[in-house]
């Protein structure tokens, strides 16, 4: 019995619907674990995760999947465009997963979970030597995997590709070079500036409940749909899109410093707006999510920095903030408030750093990863190299590895190639903002009047709706008419921080 | 290559672990849907439920399952006892599921979901005629299924068996007969009694937050482990055991009547204590849960009535309640409070009824279900029969079907045979309590001093730990030395309500 292409397409879509269902169930389980699952739930829940993940892995590498790919690929012209992109996505994953020998993959999964707990201990004790043998094994395994997968140009490109498809070492060297050249001297100038913002009023008591009420209000103000989401607390805040009708935000409250909650909420809200506005027609396929780490980060950073830290946003919302707080802003004019929340200061910890210095933190990690995968240095040299680079770019030197090379979780789970996305997100955001201003020249006014719908609409039409239908650089090209260009970020940062710190314009 | 029994046993247990994982994932999804999943999540989440449920169904009826049953059943003597009971459980489910032709089952699933939404509309409009054709189809389908499954004695026995294994019409006729004979006159006497409790102080404002704090405190006091659970809100409160390390309770707050929240929390807390204390060695098998609806209900009712409505419990906790409330109990002595929370009054709605009249509500439903499946009357006669029975047993007559035959969701989902479990739970609870007093004659003192650990321990040793390793009547027999005996419930209710309403002792 022969089967028509249309029939095969239908079967394939049913098959990927099933994979999507497993993914959604896993997403809910992870959300739950991070927002309040009881402590004793974890052991057995890990079994559930293991079962569902391995089912998903089996589905992605099955003979059935192979025959869908083989049967449908020659007929792309006859298929719906969503099917074509879905097929390409599945094929990529199939090949990626199939090229690793099963026993090596199993070993790697065990290594990852052991490495994570060793890393935690090592960070706590600030003892790199504990983590070093595991990191060596993780790097070595990933080098082997890169060889299985193959690479073009630089071996590190293959790792980059899994987080930011299409972005290569060549691209990153160029943009990071530009950023380094412009930002490093700017950071130095700021440190020397006598015009520093007064931030003393920040560290006053702001009750959790009130922060929460304000956070909910602000999420609503930026256009987050509460019928398709909710706000919870998590130690490490995140947003997760289970499907476009269920995109959850988390935040964390610190009663002595409200900034984490407010800007964290807006940041995760930016991620959430992306996921809430993916086109309905992608639901049930693997395309129904942000296209890459970097584009995702561009949306969260857009809202955090270009909306949440913008003077016009606070022209509208400062009164509301005052209403929710217990008097800490009463004697603080809005201009002083806005300067304070835009303070920049070189620091050691990436996740606590500000908008201006953040790309430098990322650059350190990029250069180290690239060097590792090009055999330019060994894992044992990392603490020294890390500290040297921090001193060179940021003018600060960690006193121990806990506040240095051991600070991030990423490497312990083998996530090499992930960090650059954070900085790419900044560059994408600034480039998109530059384009947006051509269509919405009254941007500042939209913020000060609270009419943010056109901003959301603009981003939805050009970014959100496509999900994974477009690759990151395709979105940038189609929207801005050019490839990735770091200059927009540099201009934005230079203008903004020169003003805040009253620098002589360069 | 032949495979040893030990190898096959190991493979079988891995296989059931996988089924357990699917069940746990589904449990979490249902919990989430009922405690705060966003409205727009539901459509896609239903797809996820569909996928996981049908995977689970396939696993339970697969050829692989058949070969486990065939391969292991002859070797029960060599298997671990947990394996044996698991095998029996799987075999029962396999046979149950396999006997229904696949297309009839599919049709039935569609019928169920349509019937539920029609029932909702019919109840809202108090219009039985809307629901009648669906109920007829549901009954007819279940009759056909009973024929596929086969039955002993009464066809209704087969339906009972899926909720309360081992309990038959013969058993129920006996115990319900006794209950009717004793309780119906008691309810009448109470109505005529001039000594009614003053309940006016109940309907005063008690803020939600304060009710929640008190509920959390009380859960802790009865021995609920918050490292293995959490308390949330739900419109229809429930408890759910995902695994013994994750057993969640929900409740609902009414600011003008605190009783729902407090007694609801204790009731669900009783269910939760059962699930939290199932033996660790059953984790990952289908035995790791309460053995039946009735035994489950016995635990929730034990805590709700024998703990939560007991004078000694309030001797200890009334002060705490006063602290949490806003003065409504200030002029109310504890004795008056205890009388008020034990008020009994015939009413029309089962879920709002009290401890004394509740078994009569259940009896009405039992008699109707039994009659339906014995072709003693037709679906179209139900409204009249329902109203007549309410008048006969409770002395009240519904004015419309919304407050009568349409009030419960159960039939709309085809759950025939479920209702009797509610009343069995009462009888089990009273019988267990009677036995417990032999071991813990200082029961009242344990409550008044807050030393409830021995009570929990006693129930864990005799009921909780076994999960589904023992059948309901096995637990009753092993613990109390006799079969189900309704007299303990009758004695308890007669003594208690005679005292509250100052009745002449019969």
Short mmCIF file of C-alpha atoms in Angstrom, two decimals, chain A residues 297-481:
data_model
loop_
_atom_site.label_atom_id
_atom_site.label_comp_id
_atom_site.label_asym_id
_atom_site.label_seq_id
_atom_site.Cartn_x
_atom_site.Cartn_y
_atom_site.Cartn_z
CA UNK A 297 17.43 37.76 25.47
CA UNK A 298 16.93 40.68 23.08
CA UNK A 299 13.27 40.78 24.07
CA UNK A 300 13.87 40.58 27.81
CA UNK A 301 16.61 43.20 27.61
CA UNK A 302 14.49 45.42 25.39
CA UNK A 303 11.82 45.55 28.07
CA UNK A 304 14.20 45.68 31.00
CA UNK A 305 16.42 48.47 29.65
CA UNK A 306 14.60 50.34 26.88
CA UNK A 307 11.28 50.25 28.68
CA UNK A 308 11.94 49.61 32.39
CA UNK A 309 14.97 51.88 32.82
CA UNK A 310 13.70 54.63 30.54
CA UNK A 311 12.94 58.06 32.08
CA UNK A 312 9.56 58.22 30.29
CA UNK A 313 8.48 54.90 31.78
CA UNK A 314 9.08 56.31 35.25
CA UNK A 315 7.50 59.63 34.38
CA UNK A 316 4.36 57.52 34.20
CA UNK A 317 4.95 54.93 36.93
CA UNK A 318 6.93 56.64 39.64
CA UNK A 319 3.75 57.73 41.41
CA UNK A 320 2.53 54.15 41.41
CA UNK A 321 5.83 52.96 42.85
CA UNK A 322 5.57 55.58 45.60
CA UNK A 323 2.06 54.40 46.43
CA UNK A 324 3.29 50.85 46.88
CA UNK A 325 6.39 51.69 48.90
CA UNK A 326 6.52 52.86 52.50
CA UNK A 327 7.87 56.34 51.97
CA UNK A 328 11.42 55.63 50.77
CA UNK A 329 10.97 57.68 47.59
CA UNK A 330 9.12 60.61 49.15
CA UNK A 331 12.07 62.99 49.00
CA UNK A 332 13.57 61.59 45.82
CA UNK A 333 12.74 63.44 42.57
CA UNK A 334 12.04 61.16 39.62
CA UNK A 335 15.20 62.33 37.81
CA UNK A 336 17.33 61.24 40.74
CA UNK A 337 15.46 57.92 40.86
CA UNK A 338 16.11 57.27 37.18
CA UNK A 339 19.81 58.08 37.52
CA UNK A 340 20.07 55.73 40.49
CA UNK A 341 18.48 52.78 38.72
CA UNK A 342 20.93 53.34 35.87
CA UNK A 343 24.04 53.33 38.00
CA UNK A 344 27.04 51.57 36.44
CA UNK A 345 29.93 50.14 38.42
CA UNK A 346 32.44 47.43 37.49
CA UNK A 347 31.87 44.33 39.59
CA UNK A 348 32.89 40.71 39.78
CA UNK A 349 29.59 38.87 39.46
CA UNK A 350 27.88 38.72 36.08
CA UNK A 351 24.31 38.29 37.30
CA UNK A 352 24.62 41.33 39.56
CA UNK A 353 26.25 43.56 36.96
CA UNK A 354 24.68 46.52 35.18
CA UNK A 355 23.73 47.15 31.58
CA UNK A 356 26.97 48.85 30.63
CA UNK A 357 29.49 46.39 32.07
CA UNK A 358 27.46 43.26 31.33
CA UNK A 359 28.79 42.72 27.80
CA UNK A 360 32.33 42.72 29.19
CA UNK A 361 31.47 39.90 31.60
CA UNK A 362 30.19 37.94 28.64
CA UNK A 363 33.24 38.71 26.54
CA UNK A 364 35.55 37.19 29.16
CA UNK A 365 33.59 33.96 28.99
CA UNK A 366 33.47 33.95 25.20
CA UNK A 367 37.21 34.37 24.87
CA UNK A 368 37.86 31.61 27.36
CA UNK A 369 35.49 29.14 25.70
CA UNK A 370 36.89 29.86 22.27
CA UNK A 371 40.44 29.39 23.57
CA UNK A 372 39.55 26.11 25.24
CA UNK A 373 38.02 24.61 22.12
CA UNK A 374 40.95 25.79 20.02
CA UNK A 375 43.44 24.21 22.41
CA UNK A 376 45.00 27.57 23.17
CA UNK A 377 45.08 26.81 26.85
CA UNK A 378 44.21 24.18 29.40
CA UNK A 379 41.44 24.01 31.96
CA UNK A 380 43.99 24.28 34.77
CA UNK A 381 44.94 27.76 33.53
CA UNK A 382 41.40 29.11 33.71
CA UNK A 383 41.49 30.80 37.14
CA UNK A 384 44.51 32.89 36.16
CA UNK A 385 43.21 33.73 32.69
CA UNK A 386 39.79 34.61 34.12
CA UNK A 387 41.24 36.96 36.71
CA UNK A 388 43.59 38.60 34.20
CA UNK A 389 40.76 39.31 31.82
CA UNK A 390 38.55 40.78 34.53
CA UNK A 391 41.39 43.06 35.49
CA UNK A 392 42.02 44.05 31.89
CA UNK A 393 38.41 44.73 30.85
CA UNK A 394 36.70 45.71 34.08
CA UNK A 395 39.54 46.87 36.29
CA UNK A 396 38.59 44.46 39.09
CA UNK A 397 40.28 41.22 40.12
CA UNK A 398 38.51 38.38 41.98
CA UNK A 399 40.07 37.48 45.31
CA UNK A 400 38.96 33.89 45.03
CA UNK A 401 37.53 31.50 42.46
CA UNK A 402 34.07 31.55 44.04
CA UNK A 403 33.67 35.13 42.89
CA UNK A 404 35.66 34.36 39.77
CA UNK A 405 35.77 31.40 37.43
CA UNK A 406 33.39 29.29 39.56
CA UNK A 407 30.49 31.76 39.66
CA UNK A 408 28.34 30.43 36.79
CA UNK A 409 26.48 27.13 36.61
CA UNK A 410 26.71 26.83 32.81
CA UNK A 411 29.96 24.95 32.34
CA UNK A 412 29.09 22.40 35.01
CA UNK A 413 26.23 21.24 32.80
CA UNK A 414 28.40 21.29 29.70
CA UNK A 415 26.72 24.37 28.25
CA UNK A 416 29.62 25.72 26.20
CA UNK A 417 28.65 28.29 23.58
CA UNK A 418 25.73 29.63 25.58
CA UNK A 419 27.28 32.78 27.07
CA UNK A 420 27.65 34.77 23.85
CA UNK A 421 23.86 34.78 23.47
CA UNK A 422 23.60 37.13 26.43
CA UNK A 423 25.69 39.79 24.71
CA UNK A 424 24.11 39.14 21.33
CA UNK A 425 20.77 39.81 22.98
CA UNK A 426 21.99 43.32 23.87
CA UNK A 427 23.18 44.00 20.37
CA UNK A 428 20.00 42.67 18.77
CA UNK A 429 17.88 44.73 21.16
CA UNK A 430 19.72 47.96 20.41
CA UNK A 431 19.59 47.31 16.68
CA UNK A 432 15.85 46.54 16.82
CA UNK A 433 15.24 49.64 18.91
CA UNK A 434 17.04 51.74 16.32
CA UNK A 435 14.73 50.38 13.63
CA UNK A 436 11.66 50.72 15.78
CA UNK A 437 12.30 54.44 16.20
CA UNK A 438 11.84 54.91 12.45
CA UNK A 439 8.31 53.49 12.70
CA UNK A 440 7.53 54.83 16.17
CA UNK A 441 9.34 58.16 16.41
CA UNK A 442 7.07 59.02 19.36
CA UNK A 443 8.51 56.09 21.35
CA UNK A 444 9.22 58.17 24.46
CA UNK A 445 5.71 59.55 24.43
CA UNK A 446 4.22 56.05 24.14
CA UNK A 447 6.08 55.14 27.33
CA UNK A 448 5.10 58.26 29.21
CA UNK A 449 1.43 57.87 28.29
CA UNK A 450 1.44 54.13 28.92
CA UNK A 451 0.35 53.35 25.37
CA UNK A 452 2.79 50.45 24.95
CA UNK A 453 0.56 48.42 22.63
CA UNK A 454 2.25 49.76 19.44
CA UNK A 455 5.64 48.68 20.83
CA UNK A 456 4.39 45.17 21.56
CA UNK A 457 2.67 45.09 18.19
CA UNK A 458 5.86 46.12 16.40
CA UNK A 459 7.86 43.39 18.12
CA UNK A 460 5.16 40.79 17.55
CA UNK A 461 4.97 41.50 13.84
CA UNK A 462 8.74 41.39 13.34
CA UNK A 463 9.94 38.94 15.98
CA UNK A 464 7.45 37.18 18.25
CA UNK A 465 4.99 35.70 15.80
CA UNK A 466 7.60 33.76 13.83
CA UNK A 467 8.74 31.48 16.65
CA UNK A 468 11.43 29.32 15.10
CA UNK A 469 10.16 29.93 11.55
CA UNK A 470 13.01 32.42 11.10
CA UNK A 471 16.63 32.12 12.21
CA UNK A 472 18.06 34.88 14.44
CA UNK A 473 20.06 36.67 11.79
CA UNK A 474 17.12 36.38 9.37
CA UNK A 475 14.97 38.31 11.84
CA UNK A 476 17.66 40.96 12.22
CA UNK A 477 18.21 41.26 8.47
CA UNK A 478 14.50 41.34 7.59
CA UNK A 479 13.69 43.87 10.29
CA UNK A 480 16.66 46.21 10.22
CA UNK A 481 17.82 45.78 6.62
#
